[in-house]
PDB file of C-alpha atoms in Angstrom:
ATOM      1  CA  MET A  14       3.755  -7.538  -8.074  1.00  0.00           C
ATOM      2  CA  PRO A  15       0.345  -8.996  -8.968  1.00  0.00           C
ATOM      3  CA  GLU A  16      -0.472  -8.674 -12.654  1.00  0.00           C
ATOM      4  CA  LEU A  17      -3.793  -8.844 -14.486  1.00  0.00           C
ATOM      5  CA  PRO A  18      -4.610 -12.540 -13.804  1.00  0.00           C
ATOM      6  CA  GLU A  19      -4.003 -12.176 -10.074  1.00  0.00           C
ATOM      7  CA  VAL A  20      -6.026  -8.963  -9.823  1.00  0.00           C
ATOM      8  CA  GLU A  21      -8.820 -10.415 -11.947  1.00  0.00           C
ATOM      9  CA  THR A  22      -8.962 -13.462  -9.664  1.00  0.00           C
ATOM     10  CA  VAL A  23      -9.369 -11.145  -6.668  1.00  0.00           C
ATOM     11  CA  ARG A  24     -12.002  -9.121  -8.528  1.00  0.00           C
ATOM     12  CA  GLU A  25     -14.027 -12.254  -9.254  1.00  0.00           C
ATOM     13  CA  GLY A  26     -13.927 -13.160  -5.562  1.00  0.00           C
ATOM     14  CA  LEU A  27     -15.000  -9.691  -4.489  1.00  0.00           C
ATOM     15  CA  SER A  28     -17.849  -9.733  -6.999  1.00  0.00           C
ATOM     16  CA  ARG A  29     -19.114 -12.945  -5.424  1.00  0.00           C
ATOM     17  CA  TRP A  30     -18.645 -12.089  -1.759  1.00  0.00           C
ATOM     18  CA  VAL A  31     -19.183  -8.330  -1.279  1.00  0.00           C
ATOM     19  CA  THR A  32     -21.457  -7.109  -4.093  1.00  0.00           C
ATOM     20  CA  SER A  33     -24.849  -5.794  -2.855  1.00  0.00           C
ATOM     21  CA  ARG A  34     -23.662  -5.707   0.771  1.00  0.00           C
ATOM     22  CA  ARG A  35     -23.952  -2.606   2.967  1.00  0.00           C
ATOM     23  CA  ILE A  36     -20.843  -1.526   4.877  1.00  0.00           C
ATOM     24  CA  ALA A  37     -21.448  -1.216   8.618  1.00  0.00           C
ATOM     25  CA  THR A  38     -18.045  -0.121   9.938  1.00  0.00           C
ATOM     26  CA  VAL A  39     -14.568   0.561   8.617  1.00  0.00           C
ATOM     27  CA  GLU A  40     -11.506   0.259  10.841  1.00  0.00           C
ATOM     28  CA  VAL A  41      -8.181   1.588   9.545  1.00  0.00           C
ATOM     29  CA  ARG A  42      -5.362  -0.111  11.428  1.00  0.00           C
ATOM     30  CA  HIS A  43      -2.426   1.522   9.610  1.00  0.00           C
ATOM     31  CA  PRO A  44      -2.428   5.024   8.072  1.00  0.00           C
ATOM     32  CA  ARG A  45      -0.153   3.984   5.172  1.00  0.00           C
ATOM     33  CA  ALA A  46      -2.958   1.803   3.870  1.00  0.00           C
ATOM     34  CA  VAL A  47      -4.961   4.957   3.019  1.00  0.00           C
ATOM     35  CA  ARG A  48      -2.052   7.317   2.370  1.00  0.00           C
ATOM     36  CA  ARG A  49      -3.316   8.136  -1.135  1.00  0.00           C
ATOM     37  CA  TYR A  50      -6.595   9.364   0.332  1.00  0.00           C
ATOM     38  CA  LEU A  51      -5.647  12.873   1.414  1.00  0.00           C
ATOM     39  CA  PRO A  52      -8.595  13.537   3.808  1.00  0.00           C
ATOM     40  CA  GLY A  53      -7.167  10.791   6.038  1.00  0.00           C
ATOM     41  CA  ALA A  54      -8.151   7.606   7.815  1.00  0.00           C
ATOM     42  CA  GLU A  55     -11.040   8.978   9.893  1.00  0.00           C
ATOM     43  CA  HIS A  56     -12.734  10.526   6.871  1.00  0.00           C
ATOM     44  CA  PHE A  57     -12.142   7.319   4.878  1.00  0.00           C
ATOM     45  CA  ALA A  58     -14.015   5.329   7.512  1.00  0.00           C
ATOM     46  CA  ALA A  59     -16.808   7.872   7.931  1.00  0.00           C
ATOM     47  CA  VAL A  60     -17.569   8.352   4.227  1.00  0.00           C
ATOM     48  CA  LEU A  61     -17.844   4.589   3.632  1.00  0.00           C
ATOM     49  CA  ALA A  62     -20.012   3.621   6.609  1.00  0.00           C
ATOM     50  CA  GLY A  63     -23.573   2.921   5.433  1.00  0.00           C
ATOM     51  CA  ARG A  64     -22.640   2.676   1.756  1.00  0.00           C
ATOM     52  CA  THR A  65     -23.587  -0.341  -0.387  1.00  0.00           C
ATOM     53  CA  ILE A  66     -21.067  -1.969  -2.734  1.00  0.00           C
ATOM     54  CA  LEU A  67     -22.662  -2.320  -6.170  1.00  0.00           C
ATOM     55  CA  ASP A  68     -20.020  -4.223  -8.128  1.00  0.00           C
ATOM     56  CA  ALA A  69     -16.323  -5.141  -8.383  1.00  0.00           C
ATOM     57  CA  ARG A  70     -14.427  -3.820 -11.409  1.00  0.00           C
ATOM     58  CA  ARG A  71     -10.871  -3.678 -12.688  1.00  0.00           C
ATOM     59  CA  ARG A  72      -8.704  -1.536 -14.977  1.00  0.00           C
ATOM     60  CA  GLY A  73      -5.347  -3.209 -15.541  1.00  0.00           C
ATOM     61  CA  LYS A  74      -3.863  -3.911 -12.107  1.00  0.00           C
ATOM     62  CA  TYR A  75      -6.283  -1.609 -10.247  1.00  0.00           C
ATOM     63  CA  LEU A  76      -9.562  -2.590  -8.608  1.00  0.00           C
ATOM     64  CA  TRP A  77     -12.540  -0.448  -7.774  1.00  0.00           C
ATOM     65  CA  LEU A  78     -15.799  -1.044  -5.943  1.00  0.00           C
ATOM     66  CA  PRO A  79     -18.611   1.269  -7.126  1.00  0.00           C
ATOM     67  CA  LEU A  80     -20.848   2.492  -4.293  1.00  0.00           C
ATOM     68  CA  ASP A  81     -24.478   3.564  -4.144  1.00  0.00           C
ATOM     69  CA  SER A  82     -23.272   7.092  -3.359  1.00  0.00           C
ATOM     70  CA  GLY A  83     -21.675   7.423  -6.796  1.00  0.00           C
ATOM     71  CA  ASP A  84     -18.221   7.196  -5.230  1.00  0.00           C
ATOM     72  CA  ALA A  85     -15.904   4.193  -5.386  1.00  0.00           C
ATOM     73  CA  ILE A  86     -13.302   2.397  -3.301  1.00  0.00           C
ATOM     74  CA  VAL A  87     -10.115   2.197  -5.393  1.00  0.00           C
ATOM     75  CA  GLY A  88      -7.440  -0.334  -4.566  1.00  0.00           C
ATOM     76  CA  HIS A  89      -3.980  -1.407  -5.655  1.00  0.00           C
ATOM     77  CA  LEU A  90      -2.411  -4.507  -4.130  1.00  0.00           C
ATOM     78  CA  GLY A  91       1.198  -3.339  -4.471  1.00  0.00           C
ATOM     79  CA  MET A  92       3.758  -6.049  -3.758  1.00  0.00           C
ATOM     80  CA  SER A  93       1.965  -7.917  -0.992  1.00  0.00           C
ATOM     81  CA  GLY A  94      -1.582  -6.600  -0.608  1.00  0.00           C
ATOM     82  CA  GLN A  95      -4.423  -9.055  -0.065  1.00  0.00           C
ATOM     83  CA  LEU A  96      -8.177  -8.494   0.010  1.00  0.00           C
ATOM     84  CA  LEU A  97      -9.533 -11.352   2.098  1.00  0.00           C
ATOM     85  CA  VAL A  98     -13.056 -12.450   2.969  1.00  0.00           C
ATOM     86  CA  ARG A  99     -12.978 -13.742   6.552  1.00  0.00           C
ATOM     87  CA  PRO A 100     -15.492 -14.817   9.203  1.00  0.00           C
ATOM     88  CA  THR A 101     -16.050 -11.980  11.653  1.00  0.00           C
ATOM     89  CA  GLU A 102     -14.797 -14.116  14.535  1.00  0.00           C
ATOM     90  CA  ALA A 103     -11.550 -15.111  12.753  1.00  0.00           C
ATOM     91  CA  ALA A 104      -8.339 -13.956  14.420  1.00  0.00           C
ATOM     92  CA  ASP A 105      -6.736 -10.791  13.075  1.00  0.00           C
ATOM     93  CA  GLU A 106      -4.005 -11.314  10.505  1.00  0.00           C
ATOM     94  CA  THR A 107      -0.537 -10.128  11.519  1.00  0.00           C
ATOM     95  CA  HIS A 108      -0.510  -7.455   8.827  1.00  0.00           C
ATOM     96  CA  LEU A 109      -4.177  -6.462   8.916  1.00  0.00           C
ATOM     97  CA  ARG A 110      -4.440  -2.839   7.736  1.00  0.00           C
ATOM     98  CA  ILE A 111      -8.168  -2.217   7.108  1.00  0.00           C
ATOM     99  CA  ARG A 112     -11.287  -4.114   8.182  1.00  0.00           C
ATOM    100  CA  PHE A 113     -14.764  -3.706   6.688  1.00  0.00           C
ATOM    101  CA  THR A 114     -17.777  -5.177   8.485  1.00  0.00           C
ATOM    102  CA  PHE A 115     -21.228  -5.428   6.942  1.00  0.00           C
ATOM    103  CA  ASP A 116     -24.687  -4.895   8.348  1.00  0.00           C
ATOM    104  CA  ASP A 117     -25.792  -8.416   7.367  1.00  0.00           C
ATOM    105  CA  GLY A 118     -23.484  -9.786  10.069  1.00  0.00           C
ATOM    106  CA  GLY A 119     -21.678 -11.976   7.534  1.00  0.00           C
ATOM    107  CA  THR A 120     -18.037 -12.206   6.584  1.00  0.00           C
ATOM    108  CA  ASP A 121     -15.631  -9.278   6.896  1.00  0.00           C
ATOM    109  CA  LEU A 122     -13.576  -7.837   4.063  1.00  0.00           C
ATOM    110  CA  ARG A 123      -9.981  -7.343   5.206  1.00  0.00           C
ATOM    111  CA  PHE A 124      -7.074  -5.569   3.543  1.00  0.00           C
ATOM    112  CA  VAL A 125      -3.840  -7.249   4.613  1.00  0.00           C
ATOM    113  CA  ASP A 126      -0.487  -5.924   3.433  1.00  0.00           C
ATOM    114  CA  GLN A 127       2.879  -7.006   4.786  1.00  0.00           C
ATOM    115  CA  ARG A 128       5.007  -4.437   2.953  1.00  0.00           C
ATOM    116  CA  THR A 129       2.365  -1.669   2.874  1.00  0.00           C
ATOM    117  CA  PHE A 130       3.115  -0.727  -0.742  1.00  0.00           C
ATOM    118  CA  GLY A 131      -0.540  -1.216  -1.672  1.00  0.00           C
ATOM    119  CA  GLY A 132      -3.511   0.748  -0.430  1.00  0.00           C
ATOM    120  CA  LEU A 133      -7.147   1.818  -0.704  1.00  0.00           C
ATOM    121  CA  ALA A 134      -8.731   5.204  -1.329  1.00  0.00           C
ATOM    122  CA  VAL A 135     -12.141   6.736  -1.987  1.00  0.00           C
ATOM    123  CA  SER A 136     -12.685   8.238  -5.427  1.00  0.00           C
ATOM    124  CA  GLU A 137     -15.392  10.897  -5.320  1.00  0.00           C
ATOM    125  CA  GLY A 138     -17.825  10.359  -8.186  1.00  0.00           C
ATOM    126  CA  GLY A 139     -15.688   7.479  -9.415  1.00  0.00           C
ATOM    127  CA  ALA A 140     -18.286   4.722  -9.627  1.00  0.00           C
ATOM    128  CA  THR A 141     -18.138   4.486 -13.434  1.00  0.00           C
ATOM    129  CA  LEU A 142     -14.357   4.950 -13.720  1.00  0.00           C
ATOM    130  CA  PRO A 143     -12.250   6.599 -11.005  1.00  0.00           C
ATOM    131  CA  ALA A 144     -10.411   9.675 -12.269  1.00  0.00           C
ATOM    132  CA  GLU A 145      -7.280   8.429 -10.515  1.00  0.00           C
ATOM    133  CA  ILE A 146      -6.933   5.526 -12.957  1.00  0.00           C
ATOM    134  CA  ALA A 147      -8.565   6.987 -16.082  1.00  0.00           C
ATOM    135  CA  HIS A 148      -5.128   7.511 -17.681  1.00  0.00           C
ATOM    136  CA  ILE A 149      -4.419   3.774 -17.631  1.00  0.00           C
ATOM    137  CA  ALA A 150      -4.992   2.024 -20.945  1.00  0.00           C
ATOM    138  CA  ARG A 151      -7.564  -0.716 -21.363  1.00  0.00           C
ATOM    139  CA  ASP A 152      -6.248  -4.235 -20.986  1.00  0.00           C
ATOM    140  CA  PRO A 153      -6.337  -6.849 -23.779  1.00  0.00           C
ATOM    141  CA  MET A 154      -9.113  -8.818 -22.062  1.00  0.00           C
ATOM    142  CA  ASP A 155     -11.394  -5.764 -22.161  1.00  0.00           C
ATOM    143  CA  PRO A 156     -14.020  -6.126 -24.936  1.00  0.00           C
ATOM    144  CA  ASP A 157     -13.477  -2.448 -25.827  1.00  0.00           C
ATOM    145  CA  PHE A 158      -9.722  -2.853 -26.299  1.00  0.00           C
ATOM    146  CA  SER A 159      -8.777  -1.851 -29.858  1.00  0.00           C
ATOM    147  CA  ASP A 160      -6.297  -4.207 -31.510  1.00  0.00           C
ATOM    148  CA  THR A 161      -5.894  -1.824 -34.456  1.00  0.00           C
ATOM    149  CA  ASP A 162      -5.049   1.134 -32.229  1.00  0.00           C
ATOM    150  CA  PHE A 163      -2.622  -0.959 -30.187  1.00  0.00           C
ATOM    151  CA  VAL A 164      -0.753  -2.178 -33.271  1.00  0.00           C
ATOM    152  CA  ALA A 165      -0.440   1.342 -34.686  1.00  0.00           C
ATOM    153  CA  ALA A 166       0.608   2.884 -31.363  1.00  0.00           C
ATOM    154  CA  THR A 167       3.171   0.146 -30.735  1.00  0.00           C
ATOM    155  CA  ARG A 168       4.847   0.671 -34.102  1.00  0.00           C
ATOM    156  CA  ARG A 169       4.978   4.434 -33.482  1.00  0.00           C
ATOM    157  CA  ARG A 170       6.449   4.049 -30.022  1.00  0.00           C
ATOM    158  CA  ARG A 171      10.035   3.241 -31.197  1.00  0.00           C
ATOM    159  CA  THR A 172      11.045   1.256 -28.175  1.00  0.00           C
ATOM    160  CA  GLU A 173      11.812  -2.340 -27.255  1.00  0.00           C
ATOM    161  CA  VAL A 174       8.844  -4.659 -27.568  1.00  0.00           C
ATOM    162  CA  LYS A 175       8.965  -5.781 -23.931  1.00  0.00           C
ATOM    163  CA  ARG A 176       8.991  -2.180 -22.752  1.00  0.00           C
ATOM    164  CA  ALA A 177       5.927  -1.583 -24.908  1.00  0.00           C
ATOM    165  CA  LEU A 178       4.103  -4.498 -23.267  1.00  0.00           C
ATOM    166  CA  LEU A 179       4.866  -3.031 -19.834  1.00  0.00           C
ATOM    167  CA  ASP A 180       3.753   0.495 -20.761  1.00  0.00           C
ATOM    168  CA  GLN A 181       0.472   0.895 -18.848  1.00  0.00           C
ATOM    169  CA  THR A 182      -0.537   3.857 -21.029  1.00  0.00           C
ATOM    170  CA  LEU A 183      -0.356   1.597 -24.091  1.00  0.00           C
ATOM    171  CA  ILE A 184      -1.704  -1.676 -22.735  1.00  0.00           C
ATOM    172  CA  SER A 185      -2.496  -2.348 -19.085  1.00  0.00           C
ATOM    173  CA  GLY A 186      -2.299  -5.368 -16.833  1.00  0.00           C
ATOM    174  CA  VAL A 187       0.768  -7.016 -18.377  1.00  0.00           C
ATOM    175  CA  GLY A 188       3.783  -7.303 -16.080  1.00  0.00           C
ATOM    176  CA  ASN A 189       7.180  -8.938 -16.187  1.00  0.00           C
ATOM    177  CA  ILE A 190       6.017 -12.544 -15.863  1.00  0.00           C
ATOM    178  CA  TYR A 191       3.368 -12.573 -18.553  1.00  0.00           C
ATOM    179  CA  ALA A 192       5.369 -10.370 -20.932  1.00  0.00           C
ATOM    180  CA  ASP A 193       8.177 -12.948 -20.883  1.00  0.00           C
ATOM    181  CA  GLU A 194       5.721 -15.793 -21.379  1.00  0.00           C
ATOM    182  CA  ALA A 195       3.992 -14.111 -24.336  1.00  0.00           C
ATOM    183  CA  LEU A 196       7.298 -13.187 -25.981  1.00  0.00           C
ATOM    184  CA  TRP A 197       8.481 -16.797 -25.693  1.00  0.00           C
ATOM    185  CA  ARG A 198       5.322 -18.020 -27.404  1.00  0.00           C
ATOM    186  CA  ALA A 199       5.793 -15.405 -30.131  1.00  0.00           C
ATOM    187  CA  ARG A 200       9.514 -16.309 -30.528  1.00  0.00           C
ATOM    188  CA  LEU A 201      10.484 -12.661 -30.006  1.00  0.00           C
ATOM    189  CA  HIS A 202      13.316 -11.297 -27.886  1.00  0.00           C
ATOM    190  CA  GLY A 203      12.142  -8.493 -25.606  1.00  0.00           C
ATOM    191  CA  ALA A 204      14.709  -6.076 -27.049  1.00  0.00           C
ATOM    192  CA  ARG A 205      13.293  -6.263 -30.574  1.00  0.00           C
ATOM    193  CA  PRO A 206      12.547  -2.735 -31.823  1.00  0.00           C
ATOM    194  CA  THR A 207       8.816  -2.141 -32.142  1.00  0.00           C
ATOM    195  CA  GLU A 208       9.244  -0.131 -35.363  1.00  0.00           C
ATOM    196  CA  ALA A 209      10.862  -3.186 -36.969  1.00  0.00           C
ATOM    197  CA  LEU A 210       7.861  -5.409 -36.242  1.00  0.00           C
ATOM    198  CA  THR A 211       5.143  -5.788 -38.856  1.00  0.00           C
ATOM    199  CA  GLY A 212       1.496  -5.245 -38.025  1.00  0.00           C
ATOM    200  CA  PRO A 213       0.749  -8.985 -38.313  1.00  0.00           C
ATOM    201  CA  ALA A 214       3.672  -9.799 -35.977  1.00  0.00           C
ATOM    202  CA  ILE A 215       2.330  -7.435 -33.305  1.00  0.00           C
ATOM    203  CA  THR A 216      -1.159  -8.863 -33.790  1.00  0.00           C
ATOM    204  CA  ARG A 217       0.192 -12.391 -33.258  1.00  0.00           C
ATOM    205  CA  LEU A 218       2.032 -11.244 -30.136  1.00  0.00           C
ATOM    206  CA  LEU A 219      -1.166  -9.681 -28.813  1.00  0.00           C
ATOM    207  CA  GLY A 220      -2.914 -12.994 -29.366  1.00  0.00           C
ATOM    208  CA  HIS A 221      -0.258 -14.748 -27.295  1.00  0.00           C
ATOM    209  CA  VAL A 222      -0.649 -12.121 -24.555  1.00  0.00           C
ATOM    210  CA  ARG A 223      -4.371 -12.860 -24.418  1.00  0.00           C
ATOM    211  CA  ASP A 224      -3.782 -16.616 -24.395  1.00  0.00           C
ATOM    212  CA  VAL A 225      -1.295 -16.409 -21.519  1.00  0.00           C
ATOM    213  CA  LEU A 226      -3.494 -14.090 -19.473  1.00  0.00           C
ATOM    214  CA  GLY A 227      -6.583 -16.193 -20.073  1.00  0.00           C
ATOM    215  CA  GLU A 228      -4.836 -19.427 -19.085  1.00  0.00           C
ATOM    216  CA  ALA A 229      -3.410 -17.790 -15.968  1.00  0.00           C
ATOM    217  CA  ILE A 230      -6.845 -16.512 -14.911  1.00  0.00           C
ATOM    218  CA  LYS A 231      -8.215 -20.066 -15.163  1.00  0.00           C
ATOM    219  CA  GLU A 232      -5.438 -21.230 -12.817  1.00  0.00           C
ATOM    220  CA  GLY A 233      -6.071 -18.422 -10.322  1.00  0.00           C
ATOM    221  CA  GLY A 234      -2.891 -16.528 -11.242  1.00  0.00           C
ATOM    222  CA  THR A 235       0.723 -17.154 -10.317  1.00  0.00           C
ATOM    223  CA  SER A 236       1.901 -17.545  -6.719  1.00  0.00           C
ATOM    224  CA  PHE A 237       5.613 -17.769  -5.928  1.00  0.00           C
ATOM    225  CA  ASP A 238       5.087 -17.243  -2.205  1.00  0.00           C
ATOM    226  CA  ALA A 239       2.320 -16.663   0.333  1.00  0.00           C
ATOM    227  CA  LEU A 240       1.977 -12.956  -0.513  1.00  0.00           C
ATOM    228  CA  TYR A 241      -0.415 -13.429  -3.439  1.00  0.00           C
ATOM    229  CA  VAL A 242      -3.644 -15.285  -2.648  1.00  0.00           C
ATOM    230  CA  ASN A 243      -7.266 -14.948  -3.699  1.00  0.00           C
ATOM    231  CA  VAL A 244     -10.021 -13.628  -1.403  1.00  0.00           C
ATOM    232  CA  ASN A 245     -10.257 -17.037   0.275  1.00  0.00           C
ATOM    233  CA  GLY A 246      -6.517 -17.171   0.992  1.00  0.00           C
ATOM    234  CA  GLU A 247      -5.790 -19.713  -1.760  1.00  0.00           C
ATOM    235  CA  SER A 248      -2.722 -19.595  -4.014  1.00  0.00           C
ATOM    236  CA  GLY A 249      -2.766 -19.616  -7.819  1.00  0.00           C
ATOM    237  CA  TYR A 250      -1.246 -22.485  -9.777  1.00  0.00           C
ATOM    238  CA  PHE A 251      -0.072 -20.987 -13.075  1.00  0.00           C
ATOM    239  CA  ASP A 252       3.556 -21.109 -11.899  1.00  0.00           C
ATOM    240  CA  ARG A 253       3.448 -24.787 -12.896  1.00  0.00           C
ATOM    241  CA  GLU A 254       2.723 -23.769 -16.499  1.00  0.00           C
ATOM    242  CA  LEU A 255       5.457 -21.154 -16.939  1.00  0.00           C
ATOM    243  CA  ASN A 256       7.673 -21.804 -19.952  1.00  0.00           C
ATOM    244  CA  VAL A 257      10.496 -19.322 -19.337  1.00  0.00           C
ATOM    245  CA  TYR A 258       9.952 -17.044 -16.352  1.00  0.00           C
ATOM    246  CA  GLY A 259      12.072 -18.143 -13.401  1.00  0.00           C
ATOM    247  CA  ARG A 260      13.516 -21.115 -15.342  1.00  0.00           C
ATOM    248  CA  GLU A 261      17.130 -19.966 -15.819  1.00  0.00           C
ATOM    249  CA  GLY A 262      19.346 -22.861 -16.884  1.00  0.00           C
ATOM    250  CA  LEU A 263      16.444 -25.262 -17.402  1.00  0.00           C
ATOM    251  CA  PRO A 264      15.780 -26.631 -20.900  1.00  0.00           C
ATOM    252  CA  CYS A 265      13.442 -24.726 -23.193  1.00  0.00           C
ATOM    253  CA  ARG A 266      10.231 -26.712 -23.455  1.00  0.00           C
ATOM    254  CA  ARG A 267      10.309 -26.185 -27.229  1.00  0.00           C
ATOM    255  CA  CYS A 268      13.928 -26.780 -28.282  1.00  0.00           C
ATOM    256  CA  GLY A 269      15.836 -27.904 -25.190  1.00  0.00           C
ATOM    257  CA  THR A 270      18.274 -24.965 -25.059  1.00  0.00           C
ATOM    258  CA  PRO A 271      18.960 -23.731 -21.493  1.00  0.00           C
ATOM    259  CA  ILE A 272      16.842 -20.692 -20.620  1.00  0.00           C
ATOM    260  CA  ARG A 273      18.837 -17.491 -20.089  1.00  0.00           C
ATOM    261  CA  ARG A 274      18.291 -14.669 -17.633  1.00  0.00           C
ATOM    262  CA  GLU A 275      19.170 -11.071 -18.514  1.00  0.00           C
ATOM    263  CA  ALA A 276      19.005  -7.874 -16.480  1.00  0.00           C
ATOM    264  CA  PHE A 277      16.044  -5.671 -17.405  1.00  0.00           C
ATOM    265  CA  MET A 278      14.880  -2.460 -15.696  1.00  0.00           C
ATOM    266  CA  ASN A 279      16.154  -3.563 -12.255  1.00  0.00           C
ATOM    267  CA  ARG A 280      14.421  -6.897 -12.808  1.00  0.00           C
ATOM    268  CA  SER A 281      15.126 -10.008 -14.860  1.00  0.00           C
ATOM    269  CA  SER A 282      14.021 -11.161 -18.281  1.00  0.00           C
ATOM    270  CA  PHE A 283      13.922 -14.836 -19.202  1.00  0.00           C
ATOM    271  CA  SER A 284      14.105 -16.131 -22.760  1.00  0.00           C
ATOM    272  CA  CYS A 285      15.392 -18.932 -24.960  1.00  0.00           C
ATOM    273  CA  PRO A 286      18.660 -18.077 -26.781  1.00  0.00           C
ATOM    274  CA  ARG A 287      17.689 -20.243 -29.746  1.00  0.00           C
ATOM    275  CA  CYS A 288      13.982 -19.503 -30.090  1.00  0.00           C
ATOM    276  CA  GLN A 289      14.378 -15.812 -29.215  1.00  0.00           C
ATOM    277  CA  PRO A 290      17.688 -14.541 -30.624  1.00  0.00           C
ATOM    278  CA  ARG A 291      18.798 -11.056 -29.621  1.00  0.00           C
ATOM    279  CA  PRO A 292      18.176  -8.400 -32.277  1.00  0.00           C
ATOM    280  CA  ARG A 293      21.163  -7.116 -34.211  1.00  0.00           C
ATOM    281  CA  THR A 294      20.040  -3.521 -33.905  1.00  0.00           C
ATOM    282  CA  ALA A 295      18.708  -1.812 -30.816  1.00  0.00           C
ATOM    283  CA  ALA A 296      15.486   0.160 -30.640  1.00  0.00           C
ATOM    284  CA  ARG A 297      15.772   3.884 -31.343  1.00  0.00           C
ATOM    285  CA  PRO A 298      13.996   6.021 -28.742  1.00  0.00           C
ATOM    286  CA  THR A 299      11.261   8.359 -29.935  1.00  0.00           C
ATOM    287  CA  ARG A 300      12.291  12.019 -30.022  1.00  0.00           C
TER     288      ARG A 300
END
């Protein structure tokens, strides 16, 4: 699933290509693409026609496009969603779900989604911050993110440190890939109890999270297949810089020990057995 760097790369593309443009028509090709918008596909199309997109914003892994009506288009890419800018005359993509045309006659905006886990919706009055995503924490690249609050909340959480990094009510935008990469840089195993970490240790980890996310944004995110691309259909290149994720059995770039893979929440965690030893005591859940 796309994480913060991938979604931020898409947001930057949308900001360049659709901001200040007036929507002419909206065509919903598959109802699942707007399933979270309860009024339905016809209303989705009707309420957006004639509206001007003012900006492109992001909260964690969610995108929203504020409109001149005070409403917003809210989007989540899911596992395979793509927001593509395409010439109007370009052939339809196989998994085209929604098409936006604009009254300037320029490029279309197309939502393409092979697995249809993603989707778009209209948030009434959501231009500043859609109510549907207001519960999601700020991400560490947000200038209003509070390091002090994050450190204190993490130590109170009494969980494993990797689970804390993936908790979108604590810190948003960090997923499995970048959590593993940050933990490797911090020399921490993901099962380390958060209550056993000092404030300075959590602060250092947060710094590594920011470094990894920032470097990934510069590379356009991480693409393991054709499902994640930017608005121009181009893949990201950060997969070439990964130190642990997906590198089971390969030598640690720091000490040479083969990278291990462990089961984690129906997914996999990757770490170095030498640089990131397992904790002797497990985290105690908060009661």
